[in-house]
Amino acid sequence: MIAVHGLNGDAFATWTTEKTQKFWLGDSDLLPAHLKRARILTFSYDAAVTAFLGKTSSDRILQHAQTLVAELVADRELEDAQQRPIIFICHSLGGIIVKRALVHSASRTSKLIQHIHSIYVSTYAILFLGTPHNGSNKANLASTAQRMLGALAPSVVWDTDGQLLDSLNEGSETLQNITDMFVPLMRNFRIFFFWEQEKTDFGARKDYVVEEYSAAPILDDTERAGLPYDHRHMCKFESKSSPGYRLVVAALIRYANAAPGVVPRRWAEAIDMLKQKRINEAAELVA
């Protein structure tokens, strides 16, 4: 299992309660108690605002996605776990990194880099916690991005409102493009969408950071549920009795139990596909 944080997040703090410092992904009495055989990892990267929403956001997101895939490949090779099933847990814009990573991995099938394809093949399920998946238009995604800034990076200072709007518009187009690339792959994964049920306090007003329709689109063969927290706190659980904890953990257990019956078959199909590609490439060279 790999947890990926979002905007202005941290590999550990994102998943840890502020007052009691309970890290539900790693504390022995929480998630590890339910999944004793699972390897639970967190991905750390620079989640500055410009990584997602600036004028270079497309390049930055791709860089983070490529690094995520490369680090997972390396870790799994060293641990002799190349074909173990993968479940991603994503908060906020961390889901964008994961979607881009899977698009990248799915496309790497040439001989010298086909090991990168293994992350796509091994991925069984994804939990998206407050990830913006769509907007009716670019302006809606830019509005969502602006609320994220207020909730997760309130100290960011911009020179002018116009500069902020231009940057968010360009970034939101990038987010939508990634979602469009990911859609054809979705049928290969079990997906659970979670949305925030509490509004975030922005001082002068309260509002949802990611609206339900964007965080949890209604799609065939996917699951969806609300969590009784605001955007920042929907990925933190104090104890086994915390609202939403049992819902999230039950999904992880269900997916972890089902994955070994599916992923080996996907690997067999992928190996056959890659062999056929090599045969076709050899035939082209001869021709």
PDB file of C-alpha atoms in Angstrom:
ATOM      1  CA  MET A   1       0.000   0.000   0.000  1.00  0.00           C
ATOM      2  CA  ILE A   2       1.341   3.404  -0.961  1.00  0.00           C
ATOM      3  CA  ALA A   3       0.017   6.646   0.538  1.00  0.00           C
ATOM      4  CA  VAL A   4       0.510   9.810  -1.525  1.00  0.00           C
ATOM      5  CA  HIS A   5      -0.122  13.233   0.001  1.00  0.00           C
ATOM      6  CA  GLY A   6      -1.272  16.330  -1.836  1.00  0.00           C
ATOM      7  CA  LEU A   7      -0.738  20.078  -1.986  1.00  0.00           C
ATOM      8  CA  ASN A   8       1.549  21.404   0.764  1.00  0.00           C
ATOM      9  CA  GLY A   9       1.460  17.949   2.368  1.00  0.00           C
ATOM     10  CA  ASP A  10       3.998  15.665   3.971  1.00  0.00           C
ATOM     11  CA  ALA A  11       4.650  11.925   3.800  1.00  0.00           C
ATOM     12  CA  PHE A  12       3.803  11.556   7.492  1.00  0.00           C
ATOM     13  CA  ALA A  13       2.147  14.741   8.781  1.00  0.00           C
ATOM     14  CA  THR A  14      -0.664  14.518   6.196  1.00  0.00           C
ATOM     15  CA  TRP A  15      -1.776  11.216   7.761  1.00  0.00           C
ATOM     16  CA  THR A  16      -1.088  12.168  11.405  1.00  0.00           C
ATOM     17  CA  THR A  17      -3.466  13.832  13.874  1.00  0.00           C
ATOM     18  CA  GLU A  18      -2.182  17.177  15.126  1.00  0.00           C
ATOM     19  CA  LYS A  19      -2.943  16.887  18.856  1.00  0.00           C
ATOM     20  CA  THR A  20      -2.146  13.245  19.599  1.00  0.00           C
ATOM     21  CA  GLN A  21       0.275  12.529  16.745  1.00  0.00           C
ATOM     22  CA  LYS A  22      -1.533   9.329  15.771  1.00  0.00           C
ATOM     23  CA  PHE A  23      -0.202   8.044  12.452  1.00  0.00           C
ATOM     24  CA  TRP A  24      -2.939   5.643  11.422  1.00  0.00           C
ATOM     25  CA  LEU A  25      -0.965   4.158   8.529  1.00  0.00           C
ATOM     26  CA  GLY A  26       1.888   3.099  10.787  1.00  0.00           C
ATOM     27  CA  ASP A  27       0.765   2.905  14.424  1.00  0.00           C
ATOM     28  CA  SER A  28       0.665  -0.758  15.409  1.00  0.00           C
ATOM     29  CA  ASP A  29      -2.856  -0.550  16.875  1.00  0.00           C
ATOM     30  CA  LEU A  30      -4.395   0.939  13.733  1.00  0.00           C
ATOM     31  CA  LEU A  31      -4.016  -0.083  10.055  1.00  0.00           C
ATOM     32  CA  PRO A  32      -1.063  -2.499  10.546  1.00  0.00           C
ATOM     33  CA  ALA A  33      -3.175  -4.426  13.064  1.00  0.00           C
ATOM     34  CA  HIS A  34      -5.675  -5.256  10.305  1.00  0.00           C
ATOM     35  CA  LEU A  35      -3.168  -5.962   7.524  1.00  0.00           C
ATOM     36  CA  LYS A  36      -0.273  -7.773   9.110  1.00  0.00           C
ATOM     37  CA  ARG A  37       1.238  -9.005   5.834  1.00  0.00           C
ATOM     38  CA  ALA A  38       0.996  -5.692   3.976  1.00  0.00           C
ATOM     39  CA  ARG A  39       3.900  -3.376   3.287  1.00  0.00           C
ATOM     40  CA  ILE A  40       2.632   0.151   3.985  1.00  0.00           C
ATOM     41  CA  LEU A  41       4.705   2.904   2.357  1.00  0.00           C
ATOM     42  CA  THR A  42       4.437   6.676   2.019  1.00  0.00           C
ATOM     43  CA  PHE A  43       5.734   8.724  -0.894  1.00  0.00           C
ATOM     44  CA  SER A  44       7.549  11.978  -0.129  1.00  0.00           C
ATOM     45  CA  TYR A  45       7.953  14.780  -2.668  1.00  0.00           C
ATOM     46  CA  ASP A  46       7.986  18.569  -2.904  1.00  0.00           C
ATOM     47  CA  ALA A  47       4.298  19.471  -2.849  1.00  0.00           C
ATOM     48  CA  ALA A  48       4.725  23.215  -3.261  1.00  0.00           C
ATOM     49  CA  VAL A  49       1.919  25.145  -4.924  1.00  0.00           C
ATOM     50  CA  THR A  50       3.871  25.532  -8.186  1.00  0.00           C
ATOM     51  CA  ALA A  51       4.183  21.745  -8.473  1.00  0.00           C
ATOM     52  CA  PHE A  52       0.464  21.544  -9.207  1.00  0.00           C
ATOM     53  CA  LEU A  53      -0.857  24.943 -10.136  1.00  0.00           C
ATOM     54  CA  GLY A  54       1.918  27.066 -11.589  1.00  0.00           C
ATOM     55  CA  LYS A  55       2.852  27.616 -15.221  1.00  0.00           C
ATOM     56  CA  THR A  56       5.237  24.627 -15.090  1.00  0.00           C
ATOM     57  CA  SER A  57       2.722  22.345 -13.360  1.00  0.00           C
ATOM     58  CA  SER A  58       2.542  19.851 -16.236  1.00  0.00           C
ATOM     59  CA  ASP A  59       6.305  19.253 -16.137  1.00  0.00           C
ATOM     60  CA  ARG A  60       6.425  19.141 -12.327  1.00  0.00           C
ATOM     61  CA  ILE A  61       3.566  16.659 -12.017  1.00  0.00           C
ATOM     62  CA  LEU A  62       5.153  14.394 -14.636  1.00  0.00           C
ATOM     63  CA  GLN A  63       8.491  14.578 -12.796  1.00  0.00           C
ATOM     64  CA  HIS A  64       6.868  13.580  -9.495  1.00  0.00           C
ATOM     65  CA  ALA A  65       4.890  10.813 -11.225  1.00  0.00           C
ATOM     66  CA  GLN A  66       8.009   9.413 -12.900  1.00  0.00           C
ATOM     67  CA  THR A  67       9.892   9.530  -9.599  1.00  0.00           C
ATOM     68  CA  LEU A  68       7.064   7.739  -7.796  1.00  0.00           C
ATOM     69  CA  VAL A  69       7.125   4.947 -10.370  1.00  0.00           C
ATOM     70  CA  ALA A  70      10.934   4.701 -10.383  1.00  0.00           C
ATOM     71  CA  GLU A  71      11.140   4.567  -6.579  1.00  0.00           C
ATOM     72  CA  LEU A  72       8.442   1.904  -6.399  1.00  0.00           C
ATOM     73  CA  VAL A  73      10.149  -0.200  -9.066  1.00  0.00           C
ATOM     74  CA  ALA A  74      13.479   0.060  -7.237  1.00  0.00           C
ATOM     75  CA  ASP A  75      11.982  -0.736  -3.826  1.00  0.00           C
ATOM     76  CA  ARG A  76      10.053  -3.724  -5.144  1.00  0.00           C
ATOM     77  CA  GLU A  77      13.100  -5.099  -6.980  1.00  0.00           C
ATOM     78  CA  LEU A  78      15.280  -4.841  -3.875  1.00  0.00           C
ATOM     79  CA  GLU A  79      12.583  -6.461  -1.737  1.00  0.00           C
ATOM     80  CA  ASP A  80      11.891  -9.183  -4.327  1.00  0.00           C
ATOM     81  CA  ALA A  81       8.300  -7.977  -4.519  1.00  0.00           C
ATOM     82  CA  GLN A  82       7.988  -7.019  -8.197  1.00  0.00           C
ATOM     83  CA  GLN A  83       4.640  -8.736  -8.695  1.00  0.00           C
ATOM     84  CA  ARG A  84       2.966  -7.995  -5.362  1.00  0.00           C
ATOM     85  CA  PRO A  85      -0.397  -6.200  -5.727  1.00  0.00           C
ATOM     86  CA  ILE A  86      -0.466  -2.442  -5.150  1.00  0.00           C
ATOM     87  CA  ILE A  87      -3.149  -0.336  -3.504  1.00  0.00           C
ATOM     88  CA  PHE A  88      -2.790   3.453  -3.577  1.00  0.00           C
ATOM     89  CA  ILE A  89      -4.233   5.769  -0.923  1.00  0.00           C
ATOM     90  CA  CYS A  90      -4.316   9.365  -2.182  1.00  0.00           C
ATOM     91  CA  HIS A  91      -5.237  12.619  -0.480  1.00  0.00           C
ATOM     92  CA  SER A  92      -6.263  15.669  -2.465  1.00  0.00           C
ATOM     93  CA  LEU A  93      -3.971  16.425  -5.411  1.00  0.00           C
ATOM     94  CA  GLY A  94      -1.868  13.385  -4.526  1.00  0.00           C
ATOM     95  CA  GLY A  95      -4.459  11.549  -6.586  1.00  0.00           C
ATOM     96  CA  ILE A  96      -3.343  13.563  -9.611  1.00  0.00           C
ATOM     97  CA  ILE A  97       0.241  12.354  -9.118  1.00  0.00           C
ATOM     98  CA  VAL A  98      -0.962   8.744  -8.911  1.00  0.00           C
ATOM     99  CA  LYS A  99      -3.144   9.044 -12.011  1.00  0.00           C
ATOM    100  CA  ARG A 100      -0.248  10.533 -13.984  1.00  0.00           C
ATOM    101  CA  ALA A 101       2.094   7.835 -12.639  1.00  0.00           C
ATOM    102  CA  LEU A 102      -0.205   5.048 -13.814  1.00  0.00           C
ATOM    103  CA  VAL A 103      -0.609   6.644 -17.242  1.00  0.00           C
ATOM    104  CA  HIS A 104       3.188   6.839 -17.475  1.00  0.00           C
ATOM    105  CA  SER A 105       3.698   3.247 -16.303  1.00  0.00           C
ATOM    106  CA  ALA A 106       1.014   1.865 -18.628  1.00  0.00           C
ATOM    107  CA  SER A 107       2.778   3.324 -21.667  1.00  0.00           C
ATOM    108  CA  ARG A 108       6.271   1.963 -20.910  1.00  0.00           C
ATOM    109  CA  THR A 109       6.358  -1.306 -22.868  1.00  0.00           C
ATOM    110  CA  SER A 110       9.522  -1.089 -24.980  1.00  0.00           C
ATOM    111  CA  LYS A 111      12.236  -3.665 -24.266  1.00  0.00           C
ATOM    112  CA  LEU A 112      14.688  -1.556 -22.255  1.00  0.00           C
ATOM    113  CA  ILE A 113      12.100   0.054 -19.977  1.00  0.00           C
ATOM    114  CA  GLN A 114       9.361  -2.562 -19.713  1.00  0.00           C
ATOM    115  CA  HIS A 115      10.140  -2.969 -15.987  1.00  0.00           C
ATOM    116  CA  ILE A 116       8.419   0.413 -15.512  1.00  0.00           C
ATOM    117  CA  HIS A 117       5.219  -1.172 -16.842  1.00  0.00           C
ATOM    118  CA  SER A 118       5.122  -3.366 -13.717  1.00  0.00           C
ATOM    119  CA  ILE A 119       3.538  -0.673 -11.505  1.00  0.00           C
ATOM    120  CA  TYR A 120       0.524  -0.389 -13.789  1.00  0.00           C
ATOM    121  CA  VAL A 121       0.178  -4.165 -14.035  1.00  0.00           C
ATOM    122  CA  SER A 122       0.382  -4.633 -10.261  1.00  0.00           C
ATOM    123  CA  THR A 123      -2.023  -1.863  -9.252  1.00  0.00           C
ATOM    124  CA  TYR A 124      -5.307  -3.329  -8.072  1.00  0.00           C
ATOM    125  CA  ALA A 125      -7.098  -0.505  -6.281  1.00  0.00           C
ATOM    126  CA  ILE A 126      -7.010   3.231  -5.575  1.00  0.00           C
ATOM    127  CA  LEU A 127      -8.654   5.164  -2.751  1.00  0.00           C
ATOM    128  CA  PHE A 128      -9.106   8.840  -3.626  1.00  0.00           C
ATOM    129  CA  LEU A 129      -9.703  11.091  -0.610  1.00  0.00           C
ATOM    130  CA  GLY A 130     -10.795  14.527  -1.754  1.00  0.00           C
ATOM    131  CA  THR A 131      -9.131  14.423  -5.172  1.00  0.00           C
ATOM    132  CA  PRO A 132     -10.685  16.752  -7.784  1.00  0.00           C
ATOM    133  CA  HIS A 133     -11.496  14.552 -10.769  1.00  0.00           C
ATOM    134  CA  ASN A 134     -13.486  16.873 -12.962  1.00  0.00           C
ATOM    135  CA  GLY A 135     -15.102  20.224 -13.350  1.00  0.00           C
ATOM    136  CA  SER A 136     -17.796  21.327 -15.747  1.00  0.00           C
ATOM    137  CA  ASN A 137     -15.216  23.726 -17.139  1.00  0.00           C
ATOM    138  CA  LYS A 138     -11.712  25.035 -16.546  1.00  0.00           C
ATOM    139  CA  ALA A 139     -12.975  27.876 -14.373  1.00  0.00           C
ATOM    140  CA  ASN A 140     -14.539  25.398 -11.930  1.00  0.00           C
ATOM    141  CA  LEU A 141     -11.257  23.547 -11.523  1.00  0.00           C
ATOM    142  CA  ALA A 142      -9.445  26.850 -11.040  1.00  0.00           C
ATOM    143  CA  SER A 143     -11.969  27.735  -8.338  1.00  0.00           C
ATOM    144  CA  THR A 144     -11.324  24.400  -6.625  1.00  0.00           C
ATOM    145  CA  ALA A 145      -7.588  25.029  -6.821  1.00  0.00           C
ATOM    146  CA  GLN A 146      -8.059  28.452  -5.257  1.00  0.00           C
ATOM    147  CA  ARG A 147      -9.947  26.916  -2.328  1.00  0.00           C
ATOM    148  CA  MET A 148      -7.156  24.364  -1.908  1.00  0.00           C
ATOM    149  CA  LEU A 149      -4.668  27.184  -1.607  1.00  0.00           C
ATOM    150  CA  GLY A 150      -6.762  28.741   1.140  1.00  0.00           C
ATOM    151  CA  ALA A 151      -7.132  25.457   3.022  1.00  0.00           C
ATOM    152  CA  LEU A 152      -3.700  23.875   2.593  1.00  0.00           C
ATOM    153  CA  ALA A 153      -1.320  26.730   1.784  1.00  0.00           C
ATOM    154  CA  PRO A 154      -2.808  29.856   3.407  1.00  0.00           C
ATOM    155  CA  SER A 155       0.588  31.520   3.777  1.00  0.00           C
ATOM    156  CA  VAL A 156       1.149  31.728   0.030  1.00  0.00           C
ATOM    157  CA  VAL A 157       1.445  35.339  -1.109  1.00  0.00           C
ATOM    158  CA  TRP A 158       0.671  36.356  -4.681  1.00  0.00           C
ATOM    159  CA  ASP A 159       1.483  39.713  -6.242  1.00  0.00           C
ATOM    160  CA  THR A 160      -1.908  40.308  -7.783  1.00  0.00           C
ATOM    161  CA  ASP A 161      -5.249  38.589  -8.138  1.00  0.00           C
ATOM    162  CA  GLY A 162      -4.643  38.460 -11.888  1.00  0.00           C
ATOM    163  CA  GLN A 163      -1.394  36.552 -11.445  1.00  0.00           C
ATOM    164  CA  LEU A 164      -3.144  34.033  -9.213  1.00  0.00           C
ATOM    165  CA  LEU A 165      -5.989  33.532 -11.663  1.00  0.00           C
ATOM    166  CA  ASP A 166      -3.676  33.050 -14.656  1.00  0.00           C
ATOM    167  CA  SER A 167      -1.634  30.466 -12.787  1.00  0.00           C
ATOM    168  CA  LEU A 168      -4.660  28.568 -11.532  1.00  0.00           C
ATOM    169  CA  ASN A 169      -6.235  28.517 -14.986  1.00  0.00           C
ATOM    170  CA  GLU A 170      -3.121  26.990 -16.521  1.00  0.00           C
ATOM    171  CA  GLY A 171      -2.766  24.511 -13.674  1.00  0.00           C
ATOM    172  CA  SER A 172      -6.422  23.489 -13.805  1.00  0.00           C
ATOM    173  CA  GLU A 173      -6.084  22.683 -17.506  1.00  0.00           C
ATOM    174  CA  THR A 174      -3.207  20.366 -16.627  1.00  0.00           C
ATOM    175  CA  LEU A 175      -5.315  18.598 -13.975  1.00  0.00           C
ATOM    176  CA  GLN A 176      -8.149  18.063 -16.444  1.00  0.00           C
ATOM    177  CA  ASN A 177      -5.779  16.720 -19.116  1.00  0.00           C
ATOM    178  CA  ILE A 178      -4.389  14.153 -16.671  1.00  0.00           C
ATOM    179  CA  THR A 179      -7.878  13.027 -15.744  1.00  0.00           C
ATOM    180  CA  ASP A 180      -8.711  12.624 -19.447  1.00  0.00           C
ATOM    181  CA  MET A 181      -5.609  10.436 -19.965  1.00  0.00           C
ATOM    182  CA  PHE A 182      -6.501   8.300 -16.951  1.00  0.00           C
ATOM    183  CA  VAL A 183     -10.115   7.567 -17.865  1.00  0.00           C
ATOM    184  CA  PRO A 184      -9.342   4.733 -20.344  1.00  0.00           C
ATOM    185  CA  LEU A 185      -7.327   2.924 -17.631  1.00  0.00           C
ATOM    186  CA  MET A 186      -9.941   3.131 -14.869  1.00  0.00           C
ATOM    187  CA  ARG A 187     -11.713  -0.095 -15.774  1.00  0.00           C
ATOM    188  CA  ASN A 188      -8.564  -1.999 -14.737  1.00  0.00           C
ATOM    189  CA  PHE A 189      -8.737  -0.836 -11.110  1.00  0.00           C
ATOM    190  CA  ARG A 190     -11.049  -1.023  -8.130  1.00  0.00           C
ATOM    191  CA  ILE A 191     -11.743   2.591  -7.210  1.00  0.00           C
ATOM    192  CA  PHE A 192     -13.269   4.148  -4.092  1.00  0.00           C
ATOM    193  CA  PHE A 193     -14.033   7.886  -4.134  1.00  0.00           C
ATOM    194  CA  PHE A 194     -14.377   9.771  -0.839  1.00  0.00           C
ATOM    195  CA  TRP A 195     -15.645  13.319  -0.427  1.00  0.00           C
ATOM    196  CA  GLU A 196     -15.490  15.749   2.491  1.00  0.00           C
ATOM    197  CA  GLN A 197     -18.736  16.280   4.421  1.00  0.00           C
ATOM    198  CA  GLU A 198     -17.567  19.239   6.501  1.00  0.00           C
ATOM    199  CA  LYS A 199     -16.794  22.679   5.125  1.00  0.00           C
ATOM    200  CA  THR A 200     -13.365  24.231   5.608  1.00  0.00           C
ATOM    201  CA  ASP A 201     -13.179  27.429   7.657  1.00  0.00           C
ATOM    202  CA  PHE A 202     -11.570  30.120   5.502  1.00  0.00           C
ATOM    203  CA  GLY A 203     -12.078  32.832   8.125  1.00  0.00           C
ATOM    204  CA  ALA A 204     -14.614  35.053   6.423  1.00  0.00           C
ATOM    205  CA  ARG A 205     -16.588  32.063   5.139  1.00  0.00           C
ATOM    206  CA  LYS A 206     -16.858  28.281   5.147  1.00  0.00           C
ATOM    207  CA  ASP A 207     -16.902  26.176   2.017  1.00  0.00           C
ATOM    208  CA  TYR A 208     -16.098  22.751   0.615  1.00  0.00           C
ATOM    209  CA  VAL A 209     -12.648  22.591  -0.957  1.00  0.00           C
ATOM    210  CA  VAL A 210     -13.559  19.819  -3.409  1.00  0.00           C
ATOM    211  CA  GLU A 211     -17.259  19.465  -4.118  1.00  0.00           C
ATOM    212  CA  GLU A 212     -18.880  16.027  -3.967  1.00  0.00           C
ATOM    213  CA  TYR A 213     -19.506  15.862  -7.726  1.00  0.00           C
ATOM    214  CA  SER A 214     -15.801  16.364  -8.417  1.00  0.00           C
ATOM    215  CA  ALA A 215     -14.357  14.241  -5.604  1.00  0.00           C
ATOM    216  CA  ALA A 216     -16.744  11.343  -6.185  1.00  0.00           C
ATOM    217  CA  PRO A 217     -18.066  11.163  -9.748  1.00  0.00           C
ATOM    218  CA  ILE A 218     -20.872   8.653 -10.198  1.00  0.00           C
ATOM    219  CA  LEU A 219     -19.353   5.971 -12.422  1.00  0.00           C
ATOM    220  CA  ASP A 220     -20.130   2.316 -13.055  1.00  0.00           C
ATOM    221  CA  ASP A 221     -18.212  -0.222 -10.959  1.00  0.00           C
ATOM    222  CA  THR A 222     -16.787   2.356  -8.551  1.00  0.00           C
ATOM    223  CA  GLU A 223     -17.572   2.972  -4.886  1.00  0.00           C
ATOM    224  CA  ARG A 224     -18.212   6.334  -3.228  1.00  0.00           C
ATOM    225  CA  ALA A 225     -18.810   7.620   0.289  1.00  0.00           C
ATOM    226  CA  GLY A 226     -18.537  10.764   2.363  1.00  0.00           C
ATOM    227  CA  LEU A 227     -16.199  11.262   5.311  1.00  0.00           C
ATOM    228  CA  PRO A 228     -17.335  13.520   8.206  1.00  0.00           C
ATOM    229  CA  TYR A 229     -14.334  15.867   8.082  1.00  0.00           C
ATOM    230  CA  ASP A 230     -13.121  18.927   6.257  1.00  0.00           C
ATOM    231  CA  HIS A 231     -10.662  18.617   3.391  1.00  0.00           C
ATOM    232  CA  ARG A 232      -7.508  18.776   5.497  1.00  0.00           C
ATOM    233  CA  HIS A 233      -8.628  16.321   8.160  1.00  0.00           C
ATOM    234  CA  MET A 234     -10.382  13.670   6.061  1.00  0.00           C
ATOM    235  CA  CYS A 235      -7.153  11.624   5.892  1.00  0.00           C
ATOM    236  CA  LYS A 236      -6.405  11.547   9.650  1.00  0.00           C
ATOM    237  CA  PHE A 237      -7.843   9.053  12.134  1.00  0.00           C
ATOM    238  CA  GLU A 238      -7.384   9.180  15.905  1.00  0.00           C
ATOM    239  CA  SER A 239      -8.466   5.627  16.713  1.00  0.00           C
ATOM    240  CA  LYS A 240     -10.405   2.620  15.471  1.00  0.00           C
ATOM    241  CA  SER A 241     -13.578   4.338  16.657  1.00  0.00           C
ATOM    242  CA  SER A 242     -12.941   7.542  14.687  1.00  0.00           C
ATOM    243  CA  PRO A 243     -15.755   8.325  12.231  1.00  0.00           C
ATOM    244  CA  GLY A 244     -14.872   7.010   8.792  1.00  0.00           C
ATOM    245  CA  TYR A 245     -11.986   4.825   9.959  1.00  0.00           C
ATOM    246  CA  ARG A 246     -13.871   1.545   9.651  1.00  0.00           C
ATOM    247  CA  LEU A 247     -15.211   2.548   6.235  1.00  0.00           C
ATOM    248  CA  VAL A 248     -11.745   3.248   4.825  1.00  0.00           C
ATOM    249  CA  VAL A 249      -9.995   0.298   6.474  1.00  0.00           C
ATOM    250  CA  ALA A 250     -12.738  -2.159   5.486  1.00  0.00           C
ATOM    251  CA  ALA A 251     -12.226  -1.136   1.847  1.00  0.00           C
ATOM    252  CA  LEU A 252      -8.465  -1.633   2.165  1.00  0.00           C
ATOM    253  CA  ILE A 253      -8.957  -5.086   3.700  1.00  0.00           C
ATOM    254  CA  ARG A 254     -11.468  -6.050   1.013  1.00  0.00           C
ATOM    255  CA  TYR A 255      -9.134  -4.971  -1.782  1.00  0.00           C
ATOM    256  CA  ALA A 256      -6.093  -6.585  -0.140  1.00  0.00           C
ATOM    257  CA  ASN A 257      -7.950  -9.899   0.090  1.00  0.00           C
ATOM    258  CA  ALA A 258      -9.220  -9.764  -3.503  1.00  0.00           C
ATOM    259  CA  ALA A 259      -6.034  -8.574  -5.219  1.00  0.00           C
ATOM    260  CA  PRO A 260      -4.088 -11.888  -5.127  1.00  0.00           C
ATOM    261  CA  GLY A 261      -6.845 -13.499  -7.182  1.00  0.00           C
ATOM    262  CA  VAL A 262      -6.599 -10.882  -9.940  1.00  0.00           C
ATOM    263  CA  VAL A 263      -3.081  -9.446 -10.199  1.00  0.00           C
ATOM    264  CA  PRO A 264      -1.316 -12.751 -11.098  1.00  0.00           C
ATOM    265  CA  ARG A 265      -3.680 -13.120 -14.055  1.00  0.00           C
ATOM    266  CA  ARG A 266      -2.900  -9.569 -15.145  1.00  0.00           C
ATOM    267  CA  TRP A 267       0.802 -10.383 -14.935  1.00  0.00           C
ATOM    268  CA  ALA A 268       0.348 -13.462 -17.125  1.00  0.00           C
ATOM    269  CA  GLU A 269      -1.495 -11.360 -19.701  1.00  0.00           C
ATOM    270  CA  ALA A 270       1.150  -8.616 -19.549  1.00  0.00           C
ATOM    271  CA  ILE A 271       4.009 -11.083 -20.021  1.00  0.00           C
ATOM    272  CA  ASP A 272       2.266 -12.538 -23.066  1.00  0.00           C
ATOM    273  CA  MET A 273       1.644  -9.049 -24.450  1.00  0.00           C
ATOM    274  CA  LEU A 274       5.278  -8.000 -23.990  1.00  0.00           C
ATOM    275  CA  LYS A 275       6.547 -11.228 -25.589  1.00  0.00           C
ATOM    276  CA  GLN A 276       4.324 -10.624 -28.599  1.00  0.00           C
ATOM    277  CA  LYS A 277       5.611  -7.049 -28.892  1.00  0.00           C
ATOM    278  CA  ARG A 278       9.190  -8.346 -28.938  1.00  0.00           C
ATOM    279  CA  ILE A 279       8.274 -10.894 -31.642  1.00  0.00           C
ATOM    280  CA  ASN A 280       6.609  -8.186 -33.740  1.00  0.00           C
ATOM    281  CA  GLU A 281       9.612  -5.880 -33.312  1.00  0.00           C
ATOM    282  CA  ALA A 282      11.977  -8.660 -34.421  1.00  0.00           C
ATOM    283  CA  ALA A 283       9.800  -9.372 -37.458  1.00  0.00           C
ATOM    284  CA  GLU A 284       9.888  -5.692 -38.440  1.00  0.00           C
ATOM    285  CA  LEU A 285      13.669  -5.651 -38.221  1.00  0.00           C
ATOM    286  CA  VAL A 286      13.917  -8.692 -40.500  1.00  0.00           C
ATOM    287  CA  ALA A 287      11.501  -7.153 -42.961  1.00  0.00           C
TER     288      ALA A 287
END
